[in-house]
Short mmCIF file of C-alpha atoms and ligand atoms in Angstrom, two decimals:
data_model
loop_
_atom_site.label_atom_id
_atom_site.label_comp_id
_atom_site.label_asym_id
_atom_site.label_seq_id
_atom_site.Cartn_x
_atom_site.Cartn_y
_atom_site.Cartn_z
CA UNK A 1 44.67 9.36 -40.44
CA UNK A 2 41.49 9.63 -38.54
CA UNK A 3 41.15 12.31 -35.82
CA UNK A 4 38.15 14.28 -34.53
CA UNK A 5 39.30 17.38 -36.46
CA UNK A 6 39.97 15.49 -39.66
CA UNK A 7 36.51 13.85 -39.48
CA UNK A 8 34.83 17.11 -38.64
CA UNK A 9 36.32 18.67 -41.62
CA UNK A 10 35.44 15.69 -43.76
CA UNK A 11 31.80 15.86 -42.74
CA UNK A 12 31.88 19.69 -43.50
CA UNK A 13 33.40 18.97 -46.96
CA UNK A 14 30.76 16.49 -47.72
CA UNK A 15 27.94 19.06 -46.81
CA UNK A 16 29.55 21.91 -48.77
CA UNK A 17 29.64 19.66 -51.75
CA UNK A 18 26.04 18.52 -51.25
CA UNK A 19 24.83 22.09 -50.87
CA UNK A 20 26.89 23.36 -53.82
CA UNK A 21 28.78 25.87 -51.81
CA UNK A 22 32.14 27.29 -52.95
CA UNK A 23 35.63 26.60 -51.84
CA UNK A 24 35.79 30.03 -49.88
CA UNK A 25 32.77 28.96 -47.85
CA UNK A 26 34.34 25.59 -47.03
CA UNK A 27 37.63 27.45 -45.83
CA UNK A 28 35.60 29.93 -43.79
CA UNK A 29 33.55 27.27 -42.00
CA UNK A 30 36.67 25.07 -41.55
CA UNK A 31 38.60 27.68 -39.80
CA UNK A 32 37.86 28.72 -36.07
CA UNK A 33 37.11 32.40 -35.71
CA UNK A 34 39.07 32.84 -32.46
CA UNK A 35 41.50 30.55 -30.44
CA UNK A 36 43.07 31.20 -27.19
CA UNK A 37 45.57 29.04 -25.48
CA UNK A 38 46.46 29.88 -21.95
CA UNK A 39 49.01 28.74 -19.31
CA UNK A 40 47.63 27.97 -16.02
CA UNK A 41 50.16 27.87 -13.11
CA UNK A 42 48.71 25.81 -10.33
CA UNK A 43 49.95 25.82 -6.76
CA UNK A 44 49.37 22.39 -5.55
CA UNK A 45 48.37 21.64 -1.99
CA UNK A 46 51.80 20.47 -1.15
CA UNK A 47 53.31 23.91 -2.13
CA UNK A 48 54.72 22.86 -5.52
CA UNK A 49 53.88 24.53 -8.71
CA UNK A 50 52.59 22.83 -11.95
CA UNK A 51 51.87 24.27 -15.35
CA UNK A 52 48.67 23.21 -17.04
CA UNK A 53 47.53 24.18 -20.51
CA UNK A 54 43.97 25.34 -21.35
CA UNK A 55 42.30 26.45 -24.39
CA UNK A 56 39.17 28.04 -25.76
CA UNK A 57 38.09 27.88 -29.30
CA UNK A 58 35.21 29.92 -30.86
CA UNK A 59 34.52 28.19 -34.09
CA UNK A 60 31.75 30.37 -35.33
CA UNK A 61 29.44 33.18 -33.97
CA UNK A 62 27.61 34.33 -36.94
CA UNK A 63 24.14 33.24 -35.66
CA UNK A 64 24.77 34.46 -32.00
CA UNK A 65 27.27 34.04 -29.06
CA UNK A 66 29.53 31.21 -29.20
CA UNK A 67 28.41 28.17 -26.89
CA UNK A 68 30.10 25.05 -25.79
CA UNK A 69 31.34 22.95 -22.99
CA UNK A 70 34.55 22.93 -20.95
CA UNK A 71 36.41 19.62 -20.77
CA UNK A 72 38.88 18.56 -18.18
CA UNK A 73 40.77 15.63 -19.58
CA UNK A 74 44.54 14.74 -19.81
CA UNK A 75 44.03 13.90 -23.63
CA UNK A 76 42.74 17.41 -24.46
CA UNK A 77 44.66 19.16 -27.23
CA UNK A 78 43.92 22.09 -29.49
CA UNK A 79 42.72 19.97 -32.50
CA UNK A 80 40.28 18.09 -30.35
CA UNK A 81 38.92 21.32 -28.87
CA UNK A 82 38.61 22.78 -32.60
CA UNK A 83 36.62 19.80 -33.77
CA UNK A 84 34.35 19.86 -30.74
CA UNK A 85 33.74 23.53 -31.25
CA UNK A 86 32.77 23.01 -34.96
CA UNK A 87 30.32 20.36 -33.99
CA UNK A 88 28.83 22.80 -31.53
CA UNK A 89 28.27 25.25 -34.29
CA UNK A 90 26.35 22.59 -36.24
CA UNK A 91 24.31 21.47 -33.17
CA UNK A 92 23.19 24.96 -32.37
CA UNK A 93 22.18 25.67 -36.08
CA UNK A 94 20.47 22.31 -36.40
CA UNK A 95 18.32 22.90 -33.31
CA UNK A 96 17.77 26.54 -34.23
CA UNK A 97 19.40 27.71 -31.03
CA UNK A 98 20.54 31.28 -31.53
CA UNK A 99 24.25 30.51 -30.77
CA UNK A 100 27.47 29.71 -32.56
CA UNK A 101 29.86 26.98 -31.47
CA UNK A 102 32.81 26.95 -29.05
CA UNK A 103 34.67 24.62 -26.86
CA UNK A 104 37.06 24.71 -24.00
CA UNK A 105 39.59 22.21 -22.78
CA UNK A 106 42.05 21.95 -19.84
CA UNK A 107 44.71 19.20 -20.12
CA UNK A 108 44.18 17.78 -16.52
CA UNK A 109 42.89 14.55 -15.01
CA UNK A 110 40.60 15.97 -12.43
CA UNK A 111 40.58 12.58 -10.46
CA UNK A 112 44.21 13.32 -9.41
CA UNK A 113 43.58 16.81 -7.89
CA UNK A 114 41.88 17.98 -4.68
CA UNK A 115 38.59 20.11 -4.84
CA UNK A 116 40.72 23.05 -3.68
CA UNK A 117 43.34 22.55 -6.48
CA UNK A 118 40.49 22.13 -9.12
CA UNK A 119 38.92 25.33 -7.78
CA UNK A 120 42.34 27.23 -8.29
CA UNK A 121 42.61 25.69 -11.82
CA UNK A 122 39.12 26.70 -12.75
CA UNK A 123 39.46 30.33 -11.46
CA UNK A 124 42.78 30.91 -13.20
CA UNK A 125 41.46 29.47 -16.41
CA UNK A 126 38.32 31.51 -16.22
CA UNK A 127 40.43 34.65 -15.50
CA UNK A 128 42.75 34.01 -18.45
CA UNK A 129 39.79 33.44 -20.95
CA UNK A 130 37.67 36.18 -19.47
CA UNK A 131 38.38 38.55 -22.52
CA UNK A 132 36.60 36.07 -24.75
CA UNK A 133 33.60 34.88 -22.60
CA UNK A 134 30.40 36.58 -21.41
CA UNK A 135 26.76 36.24 -21.89
CA UNK A 136 26.82 38.03 -25.15
CA UNK A 137 30.11 36.54 -26.41
CA UNK A 138 30.75 32.98 -25.43
CA UNK A 139 28.82 30.90 -22.72
CA UNK A 140 30.69 27.77 -21.31
CA UNK A 141 29.03 24.79 -19.80
CA UNK A 142 29.96 21.44 -18.29
CA UNK A 143 31.46 18.67 -20.31
CA UNK A 144 33.69 15.51 -19.53
CA UNK A 145 35.30 15.97 -16.24
CA UNK A 146 33.50 19.23 -15.16
CA UNK A 147 30.22 19.76 -13.36
CA UNK A 148 27.86 22.37 -11.85
CA UNK A 149 30.54 23.22 -9.17
CA UNK A 150 32.97 23.95 -11.87
CA UNK A 151 30.32 26.36 -13.51
CA UNK A 152 29.79 28.04 -10.00
CA UNK A 153 33.47 28.76 -9.74
CA UNK A 154 33.51 30.15 -13.34
CA UNK A 155 30.49 32.26 -12.77
CA UNK A 156 31.85 33.72 -9.50
CA UNK A 157 35.32 34.49 -10.91
CA UNK A 158 33.91 36.16 -13.92
CA UNK A 159 31.31 38.18 -11.92
CA UNK A 160 34.19 39.20 -9.34
CA UNK A 161 35.97 40.63 -12.40
CA UNK A 162 32.90 42.62 -13.55
CA UNK A 163 32.00 43.90 -10.03
CA UNK A 164 28.50 42.36 -10.23
CA UNK A 165 26.85 38.82 -10.51
CA UNK A 166 26.57 37.77 -14.17
CA UNK A 167 24.47 34.68 -14.11
CA UNK A 168 24.35 34.29 -17.91
CA UNK A 169 28.07 33.79 -18.42
CA UNK A 170 27.88 30.00 -17.99
CA UNK A 171 25.07 27.43 -18.03
CA UNK A 172 24.79 24.14 -16.23
CA UNK A 173 24.93 25.95 -12.87
CA UNK A 174 23.63 24.84 -9.64
CA UNK A 175 19.89 25.40 -9.23
CA UNK A 176 20.60 27.72 -6.10
CA UNK A 177 22.85 29.87 -8.45
CA UNK A 178 20.50 30.48 -11.42
CA UNK A 179 20.70 27.03 -12.94
CA UNK A 180 17.75 25.63 -14.83
CA UNK A 181 15.50 22.91 -13.54
CA UNK A 182 15.86 19.84 -15.98
CA UNK A 183 19.46 20.99 -17.15
CA UNK A 184 21.27 18.21 -15.36
CA UNK A 185 19.35 15.57 -17.20
CA UNK A 186 18.55 17.41 -20.43
CA UNK A 187 21.32 15.68 -22.52
CA UNK A 188 20.43 12.15 -21.53
CA UNK A 189 16.54 13.03 -21.79
CA UNK A 190 17.33 14.31 -25.39
CA UNK A 191 19.29 11.18 -26.20
CA UNK A 192 16.27 9.06 -25.06
CA UNK A 193 13.71 11.13 -26.80
CA UNK A 194 15.51 10.64 -30.30
CA UNK A 195 16.42 6.95 -29.41
CA UNK A 196 12.63 6.21 -28.93
CA UNK A 197 11.64 7.99 -32.10
CA UNK A 198 14.39 6.09 -34.00
CA UNK A 199 13.53 2.71 -32.50
CA UNK A 200 9.78 3.37 -33.60
CA UNK A 201 11.02 4.48 -36.97
CA UNK A 202 12.63 1.23 -37.23
CA UNK A 203 9.45 -0.66 -36.22
CA UNK A 204 11.14 -1.71 -33.02
CA UNK A 205 8.87 -1.63 -29.77
CA UNK A 206 10.94 0.02 -27.18
CA UNK A 207 9.52 -2.49 -24.65
CA UNK A 208 10.81 -5.32 -26.43
CA UNK A 209 14.26 -3.72 -27.32
CA UNK A 210 17.51 -4.06 -25.54
CA UNK A 211 20.39 -1.38 -25.29
CA UNK A 212 24.10 -1.12 -24.26
CA UNK A 213 25.33 2.22 -23.05
CA UNK A 214 29.00 3.17 -22.97
CA UNK A 215 29.87 5.82 -20.37
CA UNK A 216 28.13 6.28 -17.03
CA UNK A 217 28.66 9.91 -16.47
CA UNK A 218 26.33 12.92 -16.97
CA UNK A 219 25.00 11.57 -20.20
CA UNK A 220 25.17 7.79 -20.07
CA UNK A 221 23.88 7.50 -16.58
CA UNK A 222 20.70 9.35 -17.15
CA UNK A 223 20.36 7.75 -20.71
CA UNK A 224 20.50 4.30 -18.95
CA UNK A 225 17.89 5.34 -16.31
CA UNK A 226 15.57 6.92 -18.86
CA UNK A 227 15.81 4.01 -21.32
CA UNK A 228 14.92 1.70 -18.45
CA UNK A 229 11.94 3.93 -17.51
CA UNK A 230 10.80 3.67 -21.12
CA UNK A 231 10.82 -0.16 -20.90
CA UNK A 232 14.02 -0.83 -22.81
CA UNK A 233 16.17 -3.69 -21.48
CA UNK A 234 19.50 -2.07 -20.52
CA UNK A 235 21.76 -5.09 -21.00
CA UNK A 236 25.21 -3.50 -20.44
CA UNK A 237 26.82 -0.27 -19.37
CA UNK A 238 30.49 0.76 -18.76
CA UNK A 239 32.74 3.53 -17.71
CA UNK A 240 36.43 4.08 -18.17
CA UNK A 241 37.34 1.46 -15.58
CA UNK A 242 35.12 -1.32 -17.25
CA UNK A 243 31.67 -2.58 -17.69
CA UNK A 244 28.70 -4.85 -16.49
CA UNK A 245 26.20 -6.67 -18.27
CA UNK A 246 23.10 -8.78 -17.58
CA UNK A 247 21.32 -10.69 -20.23
CA UNK A 248 17.99 -10.00 -18.66
CA UNK A 249 18.78 -6.35 -18.12
CA UNK A 250 20.45 -4.54 -15.36
CA UNK A 251 18.70 -2.96 -12.45
CA UNK A 252 19.75 0.59 -13.19
CA UNK A 253 18.56 2.13 -9.83
CA UNK A 254 20.71 -0.42 -7.90
CA UNK A 255 23.61 0.24 -10.25
CA UNK A 256 23.43 3.94 -9.60
CA UNK A 257 23.42 3.31 -5.94
CA UNK A 258 26.60 1.12 -6.40
CA UNK A 259 28.23 3.92 -8.49
CA UNK A 260 27.39 6.53 -5.87
CA UNK A 261 29.04 4.27 -3.31
CA UNK A 262 32.12 3.10 -5.13
CA UNK A 263 32.76 5.61 -8.08
CA UNK A 264 32.48 2.99 -10.86
CA UNK A 265 30.10 0.41 -12.34
CA UNK A 266 32.81 -2.17 -11.83
CA UNK A 267 32.09 -4.72 -9.23
CA UNK A 268 28.26 -4.40 -9.32
CA UNK A 269 26.86 -7.50 -7.78
CA UNK A 270 23.83 -7.44 -10.20
CA UNK A 271 25.81 -8.26 -13.36
CA UNK A 272 28.86 -10.00 -15.02
CA UNK A 273 31.97 -8.08 -16.07
CA UNK A 274 32.20 -6.96 -19.74
CA UNK A 275 35.11 -5.01 -21.38
CA UNK A 276 34.39 -1.77 -23.05
CA UNK A 277 35.30 -3.19 -26.47
CA UNK A 278 32.98 -6.04 -26.19
CA UNK A 279 30.19 -3.86 -25.03
CA UNK A 280 30.32 -2.02 -28.46
CA UNK A 281 29.89 -5.34 -30.06
CA UNK A 282 27.01 -6.72 -27.99
CA UNK A 283 24.04 -8.15 -29.55
CA UNK A 284 21.45 -5.47 -28.77
CA UNK A 285 19.07 -3.36 -30.81
CA UNK A 286 20.39 -0.11 -29.58
CA UNK A 287 23.96 1.06 -28.79
CA UNK A 288 24.56 4.49 -27.15
CA UNK A 289 28.23 5.41 -26.99
CA UNK A 290 28.16 8.11 -24.23
CA UNK A 291 31.78 8.47 -23.28
CA UNK A 292 34.57 9.78 -25.73
CA UNK A 293 35.43 10.20 -29.30
CA UNK A 294 36.49 7.54 -31.80
CA UNK A 295 35.31 4.36 -30.04
CA UNK A 296 33.60 3.01 -33.07
CA UNK A 297 36.30 3.02 -35.80
CA UNK A 298 37.37 1.00 -38.88
CA UNK A 299 38.66 -1.81 -36.72
CA UNK A 300 35.36 -2.64 -35.03
CA UNK A 301 32.52 -1.06 -37.28
CA UNK A 302 31.86 -4.29 -39.01
CA UNK A 303 31.42 -6.04 -35.67
CA UNK A 304 28.80 -3.61 -34.37
CA UNK A 305 25.56 -5.69 -34.02
CA UNK A 306 23.05 -3.10 -32.86
CA UNK A 307 20.76 -1.83 -35.70
CA UNK A 308 20.64 1.56 -34.27
CA UNK A 309 23.41 3.70 -32.82
CA UNK A 310 22.42 7.00 -31.00
CA UNK A 311 25.53 9.16 -30.22
CA UNK A 312 25.29 10.46 -26.76
CA UNK A 313 29.06 11.36 -26.96
CA UNK A 314 30.51 13.90 -29.36
CA UNK A 315 32.30 12.13 -32.25
CA UNK A 316 32.18 8.52 -31.04
CA UNK A 317 32.08 7.19 -34.61
CA UNK A 318 35.00 7.97 -36.91
CA UNK A 319 34.21 8.99 -40.53
CA UNK A 320 35.66 5.62 -41.65
CA UNK A 321 33.42 3.71 -39.37
CA UNK A 322 30.40 5.87 -40.34
CA UNK A 323 30.83 4.68 -43.90
CA UNK A 324 31.03 0.90 -42.93
CA UNK A 325 27.85 1.36 -40.63
CA UNK A 326 25.91 3.14 -43.37
CA UNK A 327 26.99 0.37 -45.93
CA UNK A 328 25.85 -2.33 -43.52
CA UNK A 329 22.46 -0.54 -43.02
CA UNK A 330 23.08 0.29 -39.38
CA UNK A 331 21.05 3.61 -38.54
CA UNK A 332 23.32 6.20 -36.77
CA UNK A 333 21.58 9.17 -35.16
CA UNK A 334 24.46 11.65 -35.18
CA UNK A 335 25.71 13.59 -32.15
CA UNK A 336 24.73 17.03 -33.36
CA UNK A 337 21.05 15.73 -33.05
CA UNK A 338 21.20 12.99 -30.52
CA UNK A 339 23.05 14.89 -27.72
CA UNK A 340 21.66 18.35 -28.39
CA UNK A 341 19.35 18.26 -25.26
CA UNK A 342 22.15 19.76 -23.25
CA UNK A 343 22.48 22.88 -25.37
CA UNK A 344 18.81 23.26 -25.68
CA UNK A 345 18.34 23.45 -21.97
CA UNK A 346 21.53 25.46 -21.59
CA UNK A 347 19.70 27.94 -23.93
CA UNK A 348 16.61 27.88 -21.71
CA UNK A 349 18.90 28.49 -18.64
CA UNK A 350 20.56 31.54 -20.28
CA UNK A 351 17.06 32.87 -21.39
CA UNK A 352 15.98 32.41 -17.80
CA UNK A 353 18.93 34.04 -16.35
CA UNK A 354 18.84 36.92 -18.78
CA UNK A 355 15.17 37.57 -17.86
CA UNK A 356 15.67 36.70 -14.18
CA UNK A 357 12.55 34.66 -14.36
CA UNK A 358 12.67 30.92 -13.93
CA UNK A 359 10.43 28.29 -15.58
CA UNK A 360 8.85 25.12 -14.01
CA UNK A 361 10.47 21.70 -14.56
CA UNK A 362 7.28 20.73 -16.69
CA UNK A 363 7.73 23.79 -18.94
CA UNK A 364 11.57 23.12 -19.44
CA UNK A 365 10.67 19.18 -20.21
CA UNK A 366 7.92 20.01 -22.60
CA UNK A 367 9.91 22.54 -24.64
CA UNK A 368 13.05 20.18 -24.68
CA UNK A 369 10.88 17.21 -25.89
CA UNK A 370 9.20 19.59 -28.61
CA UNK A 371 12.55 20.76 -29.95
CA UNK A 372 14.21 17.38 -30.02
CA UNK A 373 11.15 15.74 -31.90
CA UNK A 374 10.96 18.60 -34.34
CA UNK A 375 14.63 18.32 -35.15
CA UNK A 376 14.38 14.62 -35.48
CA UNK A 377 11.53 14.92 -37.91
CA UNK A 378 13.31 17.48 -40.00
CA UNK A 379 16.46 15.46 -40.17
CA UNK A 380 14.57 12.33 -41.08
CA UNK A 381 12.45 14.05 -43.68
CA UNK A 382 15.51 15.60 -45.37
CA UNK A 383 17.49 12.34 -45.21
CA UNK A 384 14.50 10.51 -46.94
CA UNK A 385 13.98 13.25 -49.63
CA UNK A 386 17.67 13.51 -50.52
CA UNK A 387 18.59 9.93 -49.81
CA UNK A 388 21.26 10.72 -47.14
CA UNK A 389 22.40 9.19 -43.97
CA UNK A 390 20.98 10.99 -40.90
CA UNK A 391 24.41 12.45 -40.22
CA UNK A 392 24.73 13.92 -43.69
CA UNK A 393 21.24 15.29 -43.45
CA UNK A 394 21.81 16.84 -40.14
CA UNK A 395 25.29 18.29 -41.10
CA UNK A 396 23.85 19.79 -44.31
CA UNK A 397 20.77 21.35 -42.69
CA UNK A 398 23.07 22.92 -40.00
CA UNK A 399 25.86 24.05 -42.54
CA UNK A 400 23.14 25.56 -44.85
CA UNK A 401 21.88 27.75 -41.96
CA UNK A 402 25.37 28.95 -40.87
CA UNK A 403 26.41 29.66 -44.57
CA UNK A 404 23.09 31.54 -45.02
CA UNK A 405 23.86 33.76 -42.03
CA UNK A 406 27.33 34.45 -43.43
CA UNK A 407 25.95 35.53 -46.82
CA UNK A 408 23.20 37.66 -45.24
CA UNK A 409 25.73 39.43 -42.82
CA UNK A 410 28.15 39.81 -45.61
CA UNK A 411 31.94 40.15 -45.22
CA UNK A 412 33.38 43.15 -43.26
CA UNK A 413 35.10 45.13 -44.64
P1 LIG B 1 31.38 12.69 -17.63
O1 LIG B 1 32.67 13.15 -17.38
O2 LIG B 1 30.29 13.02 -16.78
O3 LIG B 1 31.28 11.12 -17.95
C1 LIG B 1 32.08 10.43 -18.74
C2 LIG B 1 31.87 8.98 -18.67
O4 LIG B 1 32.61 8.27 -19.59
C3 LIG B 1 32.38 8.43 -17.39
O5 LIG B 1 31.55 7.42 -16.85
C4 LIG B 1 33.82 7.91 -17.75
O6 LIG B 1 34.23 6.86 -16.73
C5 LIG B 1 33.53 7.30 -19.17
N1 LIG B 1 34.61 7.22 -19.97
C6 LIG B 1 35.63 7.97 -20.17
N2 LIG B 1 36.63 7.51 -21.01
C7 LIG B 1 36.11 6.24 -21.28
C8 LIG B 1 36.55 5.32 -22.07
N3 LIG B 1 37.66 5.31 -22.85
N4 LIG B 1 35.79 4.10 -22.26
C9 LIG B 1 34.62 4.11 -21.72
N5 LIG B 1 34.23 4.89 -20.75
C10 LIG B 1 34.83 6.09 -20.63
O7 LIG B 1 31.10 13.31 -19.16
P2 LIG B 1 29.66 13.53 -19.96
O8 LIG B 1 29.33 14.96 -19.68
O9 LIG B 1 28.81 12.47 -19.58
O10 LIG B 1 30.13 13.53 -21.49
C11 LIG B 1 30.20 12.29 -22.11
C12 LIG B 1 30.16 12.65 -23.61
O11 LIG B 1 28.87 13.24 -23.96
C13 LIG B 1 31.29 13.57 -24.27
O12 LIG B 1 31.51 13.13 -25.51
C14 LIG B 1 30.61 14.88 -24.13
O13 LIG B 1 31.17 15.83 -25.03
C15 LIG B 1 29.16 14.52 -24.62
N6 LIG B 1 28.27 15.47 -24.33
C16 LIG B 1 27.92 15.88 -23.01
C17 LIG B 1 26.96 16.85 -22.81
C18 LIG B 1 26.69 17.23 -21.30
O14 LIG B 1 25.68 18.03 -21.21
N7 LIG B 1 27.41 16.73 -20.30
C19 LIG B 1 26.21 17.36 -23.84
C20 LIG B 1 26.43 17.01 -25.10
C21 LIG B 1 27.44 16.00 -25.30
#
């Protein structure tokens, strides 16, 4: 059966085999180093008490502090958080960011709670996991259902516990609280940097190419905008409520105004409705899944018509679907490369906070672009040389770096 954790372990097993590593190394890298599950008693605005479950998983910290987002979603469970934490380890190693991988999850649908309730949940969760986190230990960031306000509450809660302000404990903070310029758009900018590289690699002119983007949140919205800015025709976008399409391309700025006013892409007057499933099978050059895991699976992979899939989301393609796409010649730029812009600028934010010295937006953007392009070139070169898919090449490069850190550090005792 396919699940994010099963798929993540399968990808690791493939990389371990390719690199000729032993069974013990696989077991070591397949197993999270630390896991904490906490109970969050929430007093609701009406006075009733509800018990919510939260997790923090540190998959690996051999190359530096653990790093990874915090997700608020009713579907969150420990195995999903384990998979996402493992992918963070590979992402940081691949981009040569000096971190290991972690992830957090709280099983809550934030749309059904007031801001005051979300603040109480966030503060209690932060307090419960505070023995694990810290600028040198584990640094959370936003993910699905969380944002810069969540990070501000986390930073404040952690700081109150320490008795002084600790800006480096989380990234993705508001600019006024030590956030980095360019962080809010970093993931989507990174997605578009590699998407444009990949289109050119496939001899496709971006200004004559079309795209469909699933998810219109922090990643998908910016990706749609920056693809449009680069001249790509954004033919369809969607969110969890449904989608919109226009054969000649959507007016992304007008769509953003509609989303700001209504909370969804649904009902946008400048397009026709489209179901999420149909969007994935649209006749476009580029497909950017930027919502949740497992949307491209064995049941629809043979109907994906895009030549290029750039994974804005983590784990949007199951391992079975990956094999089908590879066999059909569809190029897939894997999540650990495609959506790494967020962790790159999170790293920049942490560096700036630790030095108490902030960079200009131009410096951030330039360094982000350079890192994304370098990683793309390394992965492409390795894939060509070893005749691998981009995912197998990216995972192997990352696993090799983490395994090397383990060998060099040795086992204690
Ligand atoms: P978000 O909460 O800001 O947005 C999620 C979007 O996906 C929303 O538009 C939501 O309506 C939509 N969505 C949710 N379920 C859906 C479904 N079943 N079908 C279609 N659309 C659905 O979250 P985000 O930060 O944009 O994260 C999206 C993905 O990108 C996740 O996989 C996340 O792990 C990954 N990611 C995010 C970042 C980051 O910096 N935010 C970095 C790397 C990877």
